[in-house]
Each structure stands twice: as structure tokens, then as C-alpha cells.
Amino acid sequence: MAKTKRIEAASSPLDDPDTRVEALEFAVQASKCGLWAWDFDSDALAWSPEAAAMLGVESIEPTIEGFLRLVHPGDVDKGRAAFTRALAAGSTLYLEFRRTCADGGASWFAAFGKPHYDGGGVARCFVGAISPLPARAAREDFSRLAEDPRFVTRDLALARLARLREDVAACLAGTDDIRRAAVEEDILQFLLCRIVMPDVAARDAAALMARFGSLSTMFLSPQVAATVEGVDERHLMLFETVRLSIQCALRPTREPVQFTSESAIVSYLRVAQAYKTREQLRVIFLDRSRHIICDEVMQEGTVDHAPVYVREIMKRALELSASSIILAHNHPSGNAMPSFQDILKTQQIVEAARTLGITVDDHIILTRHGHTSMRALKMMDGSEGE
């Protein structure tokens, strides 16, 4: 007991604020922590280089909100409440929070600090430290195995998929758009769990559905998804993979695709082209049995124009020994009606093809929400009735 009292007496110089800060800095260096200080008068939050490096950034914006932007979305409200509570009560601040890693995982940290007062007993600042919590991270990783769909057992995964199948079947049988949107968000969340943690998947799925409204719109225009906060290369690669899978599914490779109706043609073209943000002229080359020989984008242009080169289309048709062709292009503006130039160029292609013994079956204009058949509108000139 006497020894303890002597130590306390020897520690009395720590009553000086400058000495306390120096002692804290020394303790930080010894424990490999980062230092932070929150000045109440300016509301500025300063961080040491060690703290920034610990969080994986070069510097941290000197505000509470700047710090919270580095915090895992699931811990932001908790962090804001901790700072508010400590400021209001003048009490010790302690906050455990996660920082999202580049691989989609999360690292745990603890921030702690105490208020410092002036001679009049008024709190002027908080001074504290930040340190990693590897033990907490290990516990979280272990407990997450029971919840993360990437680690669940085969039976649990199959059960979740079975529920999704039932939900989808119910939606397809009804007309409840609100219910359908909720089910599509569940599907997207389940899919995103392949690349990010479940809570991040839930946040991203909600943001993406709010932006696009449906899975079809999102998967068929993945480049637009890059504008949604939180979406990175992993998301875009996943969406593009899904889009390509849909396109391949509608065009089997074991047997040639045969177009026997306008609806079959439109279904095929919608996946390939309807959601493009720039105009594209696509030409489908067919044999005598209307099987696809080749499907090519012949021209790509701006938002409202794609140049058409009749000679190049005819040259390619002869190279492939095509008996007929189907023209298609998209209107990103959303207006599916053909323009004067669309009609003129189509009739030029029809005339050139006729001289070569090639039939132009149709020219289809696609938008996100519909399509127009120029053949149905009798705008193909001499191709009618062939």
C-alpha cells in the first residue's frame, strides 16, 4: 500500500495538461496506437499519421462526419451517438467500430478518449487514441460463419433458394408490383453476398433497386450501376457476367437459333441491345431456314445517332452467304418510332439487298420499354410480301 501511495505521489506532475498529452503520446507510441484530439471550440478532429495509416488512408478529414465516412455503414449511427453522448455528458468516450476492407471484409477498431478541462472546469477538448481489435475481429469472423451465405451449409443455402423460388413464382402469378420489387431486392441481396458481407449486400441491393427499379433494367445496363454509391469493380463484373449469361441463355450454342416469330426476335434483341446508352446498329444474318448464321454490331454511334454504311452490310452478308437479314437498332431516348433517316436508310438497304437476292425481313427499333417493327408499319418499301 505504501508503495502504491509513493507511485501516486510521483505521478502528480500529470496534473499539468501538457504533461498529460506528452504522456499519452508516449503511451500511444509504446502501444502502437494512433492519436486523435477533438477541439470543442473549432469542432475540429485531428488525427496523427499513425491513426490514418491504421485506417488505411493518407489523411482523415478533420471533422466528425469525415471520420464517420471511414466507418462501416452499420456502425455510423452508433459512432455519431457516442460522440454526441460524450460531448453532452463530458464523459469518457469509447467506441468499437468496423472499417470496411478492400476485399469486402471488415477490421475492428476501438477509439477511446477523455475530456480535458480549463481552469474554470469547462471541457475544452477530448484527447484519445485508436487501436485495432484483432480479438474482436476473430470473434466476428467465427460468429459470421453461421449467418454469411458464403459459408452456410449446403442445406441452408438450398432452403434459402427454395424460398426465393416460391416468392418468384408467386410474383409471376400476380400483379403486385410492390411485392415483386421486394422479391427482386431479396434476390439481388442473395447474389451480392457472393462478393460482399451480408449487411453491405443489403445496403447495396436497396440502393441499386432504388436507382433502377427492377433487376432487368439493372442487369441489362450494368455500366449505369457505376453511378450508385458503394458499387465498385466487383459489382460491375458480377452484373456483366449475369447479363452475358442471360444473353447466352437466349441463344443456345448446341443447336442453331431459329426465329419463327417477331416475339422471339424481340426477346433476343431486348437482352442484347435495348438498354444500351448509345445507338447501335445490329444486323442478324440468317440462312434459308431462318437460323442465325451471325449476329454483329455493325455500327455504334452517339446517344441519338449511329451511322449506317449500306456497302459494309451487303459485303458482310455476301461473306456469310446469308439469305436474309434482320436490322435492329436502339433509341436510348425512349421513343421507339422510326425517324425520317431511319426510314430512308432502311429503304436503301432493302433496295441494295434485293439486287443481291437477299431479303431484309424487318428493321426493329428497341427502347427500354418497348419496340417498333418497321415491317408491321409497312415502312420497308419493296421488302413487303417477299
CSV table of C-alpha atoms in Angstrom, one decimal:
chain,number,residue,atom,x,y,z
A,1,MET,CA,0.0,0.0,0.0
A,2,ALA,CA,2.8,2.4,0.9
A,3,LYS,CA,4.5,1.7,-2.5
A,4,THR,CA,1.2,2.5,-4.3
A,5,LYS,CA,1.0,5.8,-2.5
A,6,ARG,CA,4.5,6.7,-3.4
A,7,ILE,CA,3.8,6.0,-7.1
A,8,GLU,CA,0.7,8.2,-6.9
A,9,ALA,CA,2.6,11.0,-5.4
A,10,ALA,CA,5.3,10.7,-8.0
A,11,SER,CA,2.6,10.9,-10.7
A,12,SER,CA,1.3,14.2,-9.6
A,13,PRO,CA,3.1,16.2,-12.4
A,14,LEU,CA,0.5,14.6,-14.7
A,15,ASP,CA,-2.0,17.1,-13.4
A,16,ASP,CA,-0.4,19.5,-15.9
A,17,PRO,CA,-2.3,19.3,-19.2
A,18,ASP,CA,0.8,19.5,-21.4
A,19,THR,CA,2.4,16.7,-19.4
A,20,ARG,CA,-0.7,14.6,-19.8
A,21,VAL,CA,-0.7,15.0,-23.5
A,22,GLU,CA,3.0,14.1,-23.7
A,23,ALA,CA,2.4,11.1,-21.5
A,24,LEU,CA,-0.4,10.0,-23.8
A,25,GLU,CA,1.7,10.4,-26.9
A,26,PHE,CA,4.4,8.2,-25.2
A,27,ALA,CA,1.8,5.6,-24.3
A,28,VAL,CA,0.5,5.7,-27.9
A,29,GLN,CA,3.9,5.0,-29.3
A,30,ALA,CA,4.5,2.3,-26.8
A,31,SER,CA,1.2,0.5,-27.6
A,32,LYS,CA,1.3,1.1,-31.4
A,33,CYS,CA,-1.9,3.1,-31.3
A,34,GLY,CA,-3.0,6.2,-33.2
A,35,LEU,CA,-3.7,9.5,-31.5
A,36,TRP,CA,-6.7,11.8,-32.0
A,37,ALA,CA,-7.8,15.1,-30.5
A,38,TRP,CA,-11.2,16.8,-30.7
A,39,ASP,CA,-11.3,20.5,-30.1
A,40,PHE,CA,-14.7,21.7,-28.9
A,41,ASP,CA,-14.3,25.4,-29.9
A,42,SER,CA,-13.5,24.7,-33.6
A,43,ASP,CA,-15.2,21.3,-33.7
A,44,ALA,CA,-12.0,20.1,-35.5
A,45,LEU,CA,-11.0,16.4,-35.1
A,46,ALA,CA,-7.2,16.0,-35.6
A,47,TRP,CA,-5.6,12.6,-36.2
A,48,SER,CA,-2.0,11.5,-36.0
A,49,PRO,CA,-0.4,10.0,-39.1
A,50,GLU,CA,-0.3,6.6,-37.3
A,51,ALA,CA,-4.0,6.7,-36.9
A,52,ALA,CA,-4.6,7.5,-40.5
A,53,ALA,CA,-2.2,4.7,-41.6
A,54,MET,CA,-4.0,2.3,-39.3
A,55,LEU,CA,-7.3,3.1,-41.0
A,56,GLY,CA,-5.7,2.6,-44.4
A,57,VAL,CA,-5.8,6.3,-45.6
A,58,GLU,CA,-3.2,9.0,-46.1
A,59,SER,CA,-5.2,11.5,-44.1
A,60,ILE,CA,-8.6,11.9,-42.4
A,61,GLU,CA,-10.9,14.8,-42.9
A,62,PRO,CA,-10.8,16.9,-39.7
A,63,THR,CA,-14.5,16.6,-38.8
A,64,ILE,CA,-16.6,14.0,-37.0
A,65,GLU,CA,-18.5,13.3,-40.3
A,66,GLY,CA,-15.2,12.9,-42.1
A,67,PHE,CA,-14.2,10.2,-39.7
A,68,LEU,CA,-17.6,8.5,-39.9
A,69,ARG,CA,-17.3,8.2,-43.6
A,70,LEU,CA,-14.5,5.8,-43.0
A,71,VAL,CA,-16.6,3.7,-40.6
A,72,HIS,CA,-18.6,0.7,-41.7
A,73,PRO,CA,-22.2,1.8,-42.6
A,74,GLY,CA,-23.6,-0.5,-39.9
A,75,ASP,CA,-21.6,1.4,-37.2
A,76,VAL,CA,-22.1,5.0,-38.3
A,77,ASP,CA,-25.2,5.8,-36.2
A,78,LYS,CA,-23.5,4.2,-33.2
A,79,GLY,CA,-20.4,6.3,-33.7
A,80,ARG,CA,-22.3,9.5,-34.1
A,81,ALA,CA,-24.3,8.7,-30.9
A,82,ALA,CA,-21.1,8.0,-29.0
A,83,PHE,CA,-19.5,11.4,-29.9
A,84,THR,CA,-22.8,13.2,-29.1
A,85,ARG,CA,-23.2,11.5,-25.8
A,86,ALA,CA,-19.6,12.1,-24.7
A,87,LEU,CA,-19.8,15.8,-25.6
A,88,ALA,CA,-23.1,16.3,-23.8
A,89,ALA,CA,-22.1,14.5,-20.6
A,90,GLY,CA,-18.4,15.3,-20.6
A,91,SER,CA,-17.8,11.6,-20.1
A,92,THR,CA,-15.2,9.2,-21.3
A,93,LEU,CA,-15.7,8.2,-25.0
A,94,TYR,CA,-15.4,4.6,-26.0
A,95,LEU,CA,-16.4,3.3,-29.4
A,96,GLU,CA,-15.8,-0.1,-31.1
A,97,PHE,CA,-16.3,0.2,-34.9
A,98,ARG,CA,-15.6,-1.6,-38.1
A,99,ARG,CA,-13.7,-0.3,-41.1
A,100,THR,CA,-14.6,-2.0,-44.4
A,101,CYS,CA,-11.6,-3.6,-46.2
A,102,ALA,CA,-10.9,-3.7,-49.9
A,103,ASP,CA,-11.8,-7.4,-50.1
A,104,GLY,CA,-15.3,-6.7,-48.7
A,105,GLY,CA,-14.4,-7.9,-45.2
A,106,ALA,CA,-14.2,-5.6,-42.1
A,107,SER,CA,-11.5,-4.8,-39.5
A,108,TRP,CA,-12.4,-3.9,-35.9
A,109,PHE,CA,-11.0,-0.8,-34.1
A,110,ALA,CA,-11.6,0.8,-30.7
A,111,ALA,CA,-11.5,4.6,-30.2
A,112,PHE,CA,-11.3,5.9,-26.6
A,113,GLY,CA,-10.6,9.2,-25.0
A,114,LYS,CA,-11.3,11.6,-22.1
A,115,PRO,CA,-12.3,15.2,-21.9
A,116,HIS,CA,-9.8,17.9,-20.7
A,117,TYR,CA,-10.9,21.0,-18.8
A,118,ASP,CA,-9.7,24.5,-18.4
A,119,GLY,CA,-9.1,26.3,-15.1
A,120,GLY,CA,-12.8,27.1,-14.8
A,121,GLY,CA,-13.8,23.5,-15.1
A,122,VAL,CA,-15.1,23.8,-18.7
A,123,ALA,CA,-14.3,20.9,-21.1
A,124,ARG,CA,-12.2,22.2,-24.0
A,125,CYS,CA,-11.2,19.1,-25.9
A,126,PHE,CA,-11.1,15.3,-26.0
A,127,VAL,CA,-7.7,13.6,-26.4
A,128,GLY,CA,-7.6,9.9,-27.1
A,129,ALA,CA,-6.3,7.0,-29.1
A,130,ILE,CA,-7.4,4.4,-31.6
A,131,SER,CA,-6.2,0.8,-31.8
A,132,PRO,CA,-7.1,-2.4,-33.7
A,133,LEU,CA,-9.2,-5.1,-32.1
A,134,PRO,CA,-7.9,-8.3,-33.6
A,135,ALA,CA,-9.6,-10.5,-31.0
A,136,ARG,CA,-13.0,-8.9,-31.7
A,137,ALA,CA,-12.4,-9.4,-35.4
A,138,ALA,CA,-11.7,-13.0,-34.8
A,139,ARG,CA,-14.9,-13.5,-32.8
A,140,GLU,CA,-16.9,-11.7,-35.5
A,141,ASP,CA,-15.4,-13.9,-38.2
A,142,PHE,CA,-16.3,-17.0,-36.3
A,143,SER,CA,-19.9,-16.0,-35.5
A,144,ARG,CA,-20.4,-14.8,-39.1
A,145,LEU,CA,-20.0,-18.3,-40.4
A,146,ALA,CA,-23.5,-19.1,-39.1
A,147,GLU,CA,-25.0,-16.1,-41.0
A,148,ASP,CA,-22.9,-15.5,-44.1
A,149,PRO,CA,-24.5,-17.2,-47.1
A,150,ARG,CA,-21.0,-17.8,-48.5
A,151,PHE,CA,-20.2,-20.1,-45.5
A,152,VAL,CA,-23.5,-21.6,-44.7
A,153,THR,CA,-24.1,-25.3,-45.2
A,154,ARG,CA,-25.5,-26.7,-48.4
A,155,ASP,CA,-28.9,-27.4,-46.8
A,156,LEU,CA,-29.3,-23.8,-45.6
A,157,ALA,CA,-28.3,-22.4,-49.0
A,158,LEU,CA,-30.8,-24.7,-50.7
A,159,ALA,CA,-33.5,-23.8,-48.3
A,160,ARG,CA,-33.0,-20.1,-49.0
A,161,LEU,CA,-33.0,-20.7,-52.7
A,162,ALA,CA,-36.3,-22.7,-52.4
A,163,ARG,CA,-37.9,-19.8,-50.6
A,164,LEU,CA,-36.8,-17.4,-53.3
A,165,ARG,CA,-38.2,-19.7,-56.0
A,166,GLU,CA,-41.6,-19.7,-54.2
A,167,ASP,CA,-41.5,-15.9,-53.9
A,168,VAL,CA,-40.7,-15.5,-57.6
A,169,ALA,CA,-43.4,-18.0,-58.6
A,170,ALA,CA,-46.0,-16.1,-56.5
A,171,CYS,CA,-44.9,-12.7,-58.0
A,172,LEU,CA,-45.1,-14.0,-61.6
A,173,ALA,CA,-48.6,-15.3,-60.9
A,174,GLY,CA,-49.8,-12.0,-59.6
A,175,THR,CA,-49.7,-8.3,-60.4
A,176,ASP,CA,-48.4,-6.8,-57.1
A,177,ASP,CA,-45.5,-4.6,-58.3
A,178,ILE,CA,-44.5,-3.7,-54.7
A,179,ARG,CA,-44.2,-7.3,-53.7
A,180,ARG,CA,-42.3,-8.0,-56.9
A,181,ALA,CA,-39.8,-5.2,-56.2
A,182,ALA,CA,-39.2,-6.6,-52.7
A,183,VAL,CA,-38.6,-10.1,-54.0
A,184,GLU,CA,-36.2,-8.8,-56.7
A,185,GLU,CA,-34.3,-6.9,-53.9
A,186,ASP,CA,-34.0,-10.2,-51.9
A,187,ILE,CA,-32.6,-12.0,-55.0
A,188,LEU,CA,-30.1,-9.2,-55.6
A,189,GLN,CA,-29.0,-9.2,-52.0
A,190,PHE,CA,-28.5,-13.0,-52.1
A,191,LEU,CA,-26.4,-12.6,-55.2
A,192,LEU,CA,-24.3,-9.8,-53.8
A,193,CYS,CA,-23.4,-11.9,-50.8
A,194,ARG,CA,-21.1,-13.7,-53.2
A,195,ILE,CA,-18.8,-10.7,-53.2
A,196,VAL,CA,-19.5,-8.6,-50.0
A,197,MET,CA,-20.6,-9.1,-46.4
A,198,PRO,CA,-24.4,-9.6,-45.9
A,199,ASP,CA,-25.0,-6.2,-44.3
A,200,VAL,CA,-23.2,-4.5,-47.1
A,201,ALA,CA,-25.1,-6.6,-49.6
A,202,ALA,CA,-28.4,-5.5,-48.1
A,203,ARG,CA,-27.4,-1.8,-48.3
A,204,ASP,CA,-26.1,-2.1,-51.9
A,205,ALA,CA,-29.2,-4.1,-53.0
A,206,ALA,CA,-31.5,-1.4,-51.6
A,207,ALA,CA,-29.5,1.4,-53.3
A,208,LEU,CA,-29.5,-0.4,-56.6
A,209,MET,CA,-33.2,-1.2,-56.6
A,210,ALA,CA,-34.0,2.4,-55.7
A,211,ARG,CA,-31.9,3.6,-58.7
A,212,PHE,CA,-33.1,1.1,-61.3
A,213,GLY,CA,-36.5,-0.2,-60.1
A,214,SER,CA,-36.0,-3.7,-61.5
A,215,LEU,CA,-33.4,-6.4,-61.9
A,216,SER,CA,-33.9,-6.5,-65.7
A,217,THR,CA,-33.1,-2.8,-66.0
A,218,MET,CA,-30.0,-3.1,-63.8
A,219,PHE,CA,-28.5,-6.3,-65.3
A,220,LEU,CA,-29.0,-5.1,-68.8
A,221,SER,CA,-27.4,-1.7,-68.3
A,222,PRO,CA,-24.5,-2.6,-65.8
A,223,GLN,CA,-22.4,0.4,-66.8
A,224,VAL,CA,-25.0,2.8,-65.3
A,225,ALA,CA,-24.7,0.9,-62.0
A,226,ALA,CA,-21.3,2.5,-61.5
A,227,THR,CA,-23.1,5.8,-60.6
A,228,VAL,CA,-24.6,4.2,-57.5
A,229,GLU,CA,-22.6,4.9,-54.3
A,230,GLY,CA,-20.9,1.8,-53.0
A,231,VAL,CA,-20.7,0.0,-56.3
A,232,ASP,CA,-17.2,-0.9,-57.4
A,233,GLU,CA,-15.5,-3.2,-60.0
A,234,ARG,CA,-16.7,-6.3,-58.2
A,235,HIS,CA,-20.3,-5.4,-58.6
A,236,LEU,CA,-19.8,-4.4,-62.2
A,237,MET,CA,-18.1,-7.6,-63.1
A,238,LEU,CA,-20.9,-9.6,-61.4
A,239,PHE,CA,-23.6,-7.7,-63.3
A,240,GLU,CA,-21.8,-8.0,-66.6
A,241,THR,CA,-21.5,-11.8,-66.0
A,242,VAL,CA,-25.2,-12.1,-65.3
A,243,ARG,CA,-26.0,-10.0,-68.5
A,244,LEU,CA,-23.8,-12.2,-70.6
A,245,SER,CA,-25.3,-15.4,-69.1
A,246,ILE,CA,-28.8,-14.1,-69.9
A,247,GLN,CA,-27.7,-13.4,-73.5
A,248,CYS,CA,-26.2,-16.8,-73.9
A,249,ALA,CA,-29.2,-18.5,-72.4
A,250,LEU,CA,-31.4,-16.9,-75.0
A,251,ARG,CA,-29.1,-18.1,-77.7
A,252,PRO,CA,-28.1,-21.7,-77.2
A,253,THR,CA,-24.9,-22.9,-78.9
A,254,ARG,CA,-25.7,-26.6,-79.4
A,255,GLU,CA,-28.4,-26.0,-81.9
A,256,PRO,CA,-28.8,-23.0,-84.2
A,257,VAL,CA,-31.4,-20.5,-83.1
A,258,GLN,CA,-34.3,-20.3,-85.4
A,259,PHE,CA,-36.6,-17.2,-85.4
A,260,THR,CA,-40.1,-18.2,-86.2
A,261,SER,CA,-41.9,-15.1,-84.8
A,262,GLU,CA,-41.5,-11.5,-84.2
A,263,SER,CA,-41.7,-12.1,-80.4
A,264,ALA,CA,-38.8,-14.5,-80.5
A,265,ILE,CA,-36.7,-11.9,-82.4
A,266,VAL,CA,-37.7,-9.1,-79.9
A,267,SER,CA,-36.9,-11.2,-76.9
A,268,TYR,CA,-33.5,-12.0,-78.2
A,269,LEU,CA,-32.7,-8.4,-79.2
A,270,ARG,CA,-34.0,-6.9,-76.0
A,271,VAL,CA,-31.4,-8.6,-73.9
A,272,ALA,CA,-28.6,-7.7,-76.3
A,273,GLN,CA,-29.4,-4.1,-77.1
A,274,ALA,CA,-32.5,-2.4,-75.6
A,275,TYR,CA,-30.6,-1.0,-72.6
A,276,LYS,CA,-27.6,0.4,-74.3
A,277,THR,CA,-26.9,4.1,-73.7
A,278,ARG,CA,-25.6,4.7,-77.2
A,279,GLU,CA,-27.2,3.9,-80.5
A,280,GLN,CA,-26.1,0.6,-82.1
A,281,LEU,CA,-27.0,-0.8,-85.5
A,282,ARG,CA,-27.1,-4.6,-85.2
A,283,VAL,CA,-27.5,-7.0,-88.1
A,284,ILE,CA,-28.6,-10.6,-87.7
A,285,PHE,CA,-27.6,-12.8,-90.7
A,286,LEU,CA,-29.9,-15.8,-91.4
A,287,ASP,CA,-29.8,-18.8,-93.6
A,288,ARG,CA,-32.7,-20.1,-95.7
A,289,SER,CA,-34.2,-21.9,-92.7
A,290,ARG,CA,-34.0,-18.6,-90.7
A,291,HIS,CA,-31.3,-20.0,-88.4
A,292,ILE,CA,-28.8,-17.4,-87.2
A,293,ILE,CA,-25.5,-17.5,-89.0
A,294,CYS,CA,-24.1,-14.5,-87.3
A,295,ASP,CA,-25.2,-11.6,-85.1
A,296,GLU,CA,-23.0,-8.5,-85.3
A,297,VAL,CA,-23.0,-4.9,-84.2
A,298,MET,CA,-22.1,-3.2,-87.5
A,299,GLN,CA,-22.1,0.4,-86.3
A,300,GLU,CA,-22.0,2.3,-82.9
A,301,GLY,CA,-22.7,6.0,-82.6
A,302,THR,CA,-23.8,8.7,-80.2
A,303,VAL,CA,-26.8,8.9,-77.9
A,304,ASP,CA,-29.1,9.7,-80.8
A,305,HIS,CA,-27.3,8.6,-84.0
A,306,ALA,CA,-25.5,5.6,-85.4
A,307,PRO,CA,-24.0,5.9,-88.9
A,308,VAL,CA,-25.3,3.3,-91.4
A,309,TYR,CA,-23.0,2.1,-94.2
A,310,VAL,CA,-25.0,0.0,-96.7
A,311,ARG,CA,-22.0,-1.3,-98.6
A,312,GLU,CA,-20.5,-2.8,-95.4
A,313,ILE,CA,-23.7,-4.6,-94.5
A,314,MET,CA,-24.0,-6.1,-98.0
A,315,LYS,CA,-20.4,-7.1,-98.1
A,316,ARG,CA,-20.8,-8.9,-94.8
A,317,ALA,CA,-24.0,-10.7,-95.9
A,318,LEU,CA,-22.2,-12.0,-99.0
A,319,GLU,CA,-19.2,-13.2,-97.0
A,320,LEU,CA,-21.6,-15.2,-94.8
A,321,SER,CA,-23.8,-16.4,-97.7
A,322,ALA,CA,-26.8,-15.1,-95.8
A,323,SER,CA,-30.2,-15.5,-97.4
A,324,SER,CA,-31.9,-12.8,-95.3
A,325,ILE,CA,-31.0,-10.3,-92.6
A,326,ILE,CA,-32.8,-8.6,-89.7
A,327,LEU,CA,-31.8,-5.0,-88.9
A,328,ALA,CA,-32.1,-3.6,-85.3
A,329,HIS,CA,-31.1,-0.5,-83.6
A,330,ASN,CA,-31.9,1.1,-80.2
A,331,HIS,CA,-33.2,4.5,-79.3
A,332,PRO,CA,-31.8,5.5,-75.9
A,333,SER,CA,-34.2,8.4,-75.9
A,334,GLY,CA,-37.1,6.0,-75.3
A,335,ASN,CA,-39.0,6.9,-78.4
A,336,ALA,CA,-39.5,3.7,-80.5
A,337,MET,CA,-40.9,5.4,-83.6
A,338,PRO,CA,-38.5,5.5,-86.6
A,339,SER,CA,-37.1,8.8,-87.7
A,340,PHE,CA,-37.0,10.0,-91.3
A,341,GLN,CA,-33.4,9.0,-91.6
A,342,ASP,CA,-34.3,5.5,-90.2
A,343,ILE,CA,-36.9,5.0,-92.9
A,344,LEU,CA,-34.6,6.4,-95.7
A,345,LYS,CA,-31.6,4.2,-94.7
A,346,THR,CA,-33.8,1.1,-94.3
A,347,GLN,CA,-35.2,1.5,-97.8
A,348,GLN,CA,-31.7,2.0,-99.2
A,349,ILE,CA,-30.6,-1.3,-97.6
A,350,VAL,CA,-33.7,-3.1,-98.8
A,351,GLU,CA,-33.0,-2.0,-102.4
A,352,ALA,CA,-29.3,-2.9,-102.2
A,353,ALA,CA,-30.2,-6.3,-100.7
A,354,ARG,CA,-32.8,-7.0,-103.4
A,355,THR,CA,-30.2,-6.6,-106.2
A,356,LEU,CA,-28.1,-9.3,-104.4
A,357,GLY,CA,-31.0,-11.7,-103.8
A,358,ILE,CA,-31.1,-11.1,-100.1
A,359,THR,CA,-34.2,-10.4,-98.2
A,360,VAL,CA,-34.5,-7.8,-95.4
A,361,ASP,CA,-37.0,-9.4,-93.0
A,362,ASP,CA,-37.5,-6.5,-90.7
A,363,HIS,CA,-36.0,-3.5,-89.0
A,364,ILE,CA,-36.8,-3.4,-85.3
A,365,ILE,CA,-36.3,-0.3,-83.1
A,366,LEU,CA,-35.9,-1.0,-79.4
A,367,THR,CA,-36.2,1.0,-76.3
A,368,ARG,CA,-36.2,0.2,-72.6
A,369,HIS,CA,-39.9,-0.1,-72.5
A,370,GLY,CA,-41.0,-1.3,-76.0
A,371,HIS,CA,-40.2,-1.7,-79.6
A,372,THR,CA,-41.4,-0.9,-83.1
A,373,SER,CA,-41.4,-3.2,-86.2
A,374,MET,CA,-40.9,-1.2,-89.4
A,375,ARG,CA,-42.3,-4.1,-91.3
A,376,ALA,CA,-45.5,-4.0,-89.3
A,377,LEU,CA,-45.7,-0.3,-90.0
A,378,LYS,CA,-45.2,-1.0,-93.8
A,379,MET,CA,-42.1,1.2,-94.0
A,380,MET,CA,-39.9,-1.4,-95.6
A,381,ASP,CA,-40.9,-0.5,-99.1
A,382,GLY,CA,-40.2,-3.3,-101.6
A,383,SER,CA,-39.4,-5.9,-98.9
A,384,GLU,CA,-43.2,-6.4,-98.2
A,385,GLY,CA,-44.6,-9.7,-99.4
A,386,GLU,CA,-41.3,-11.3,-100.3
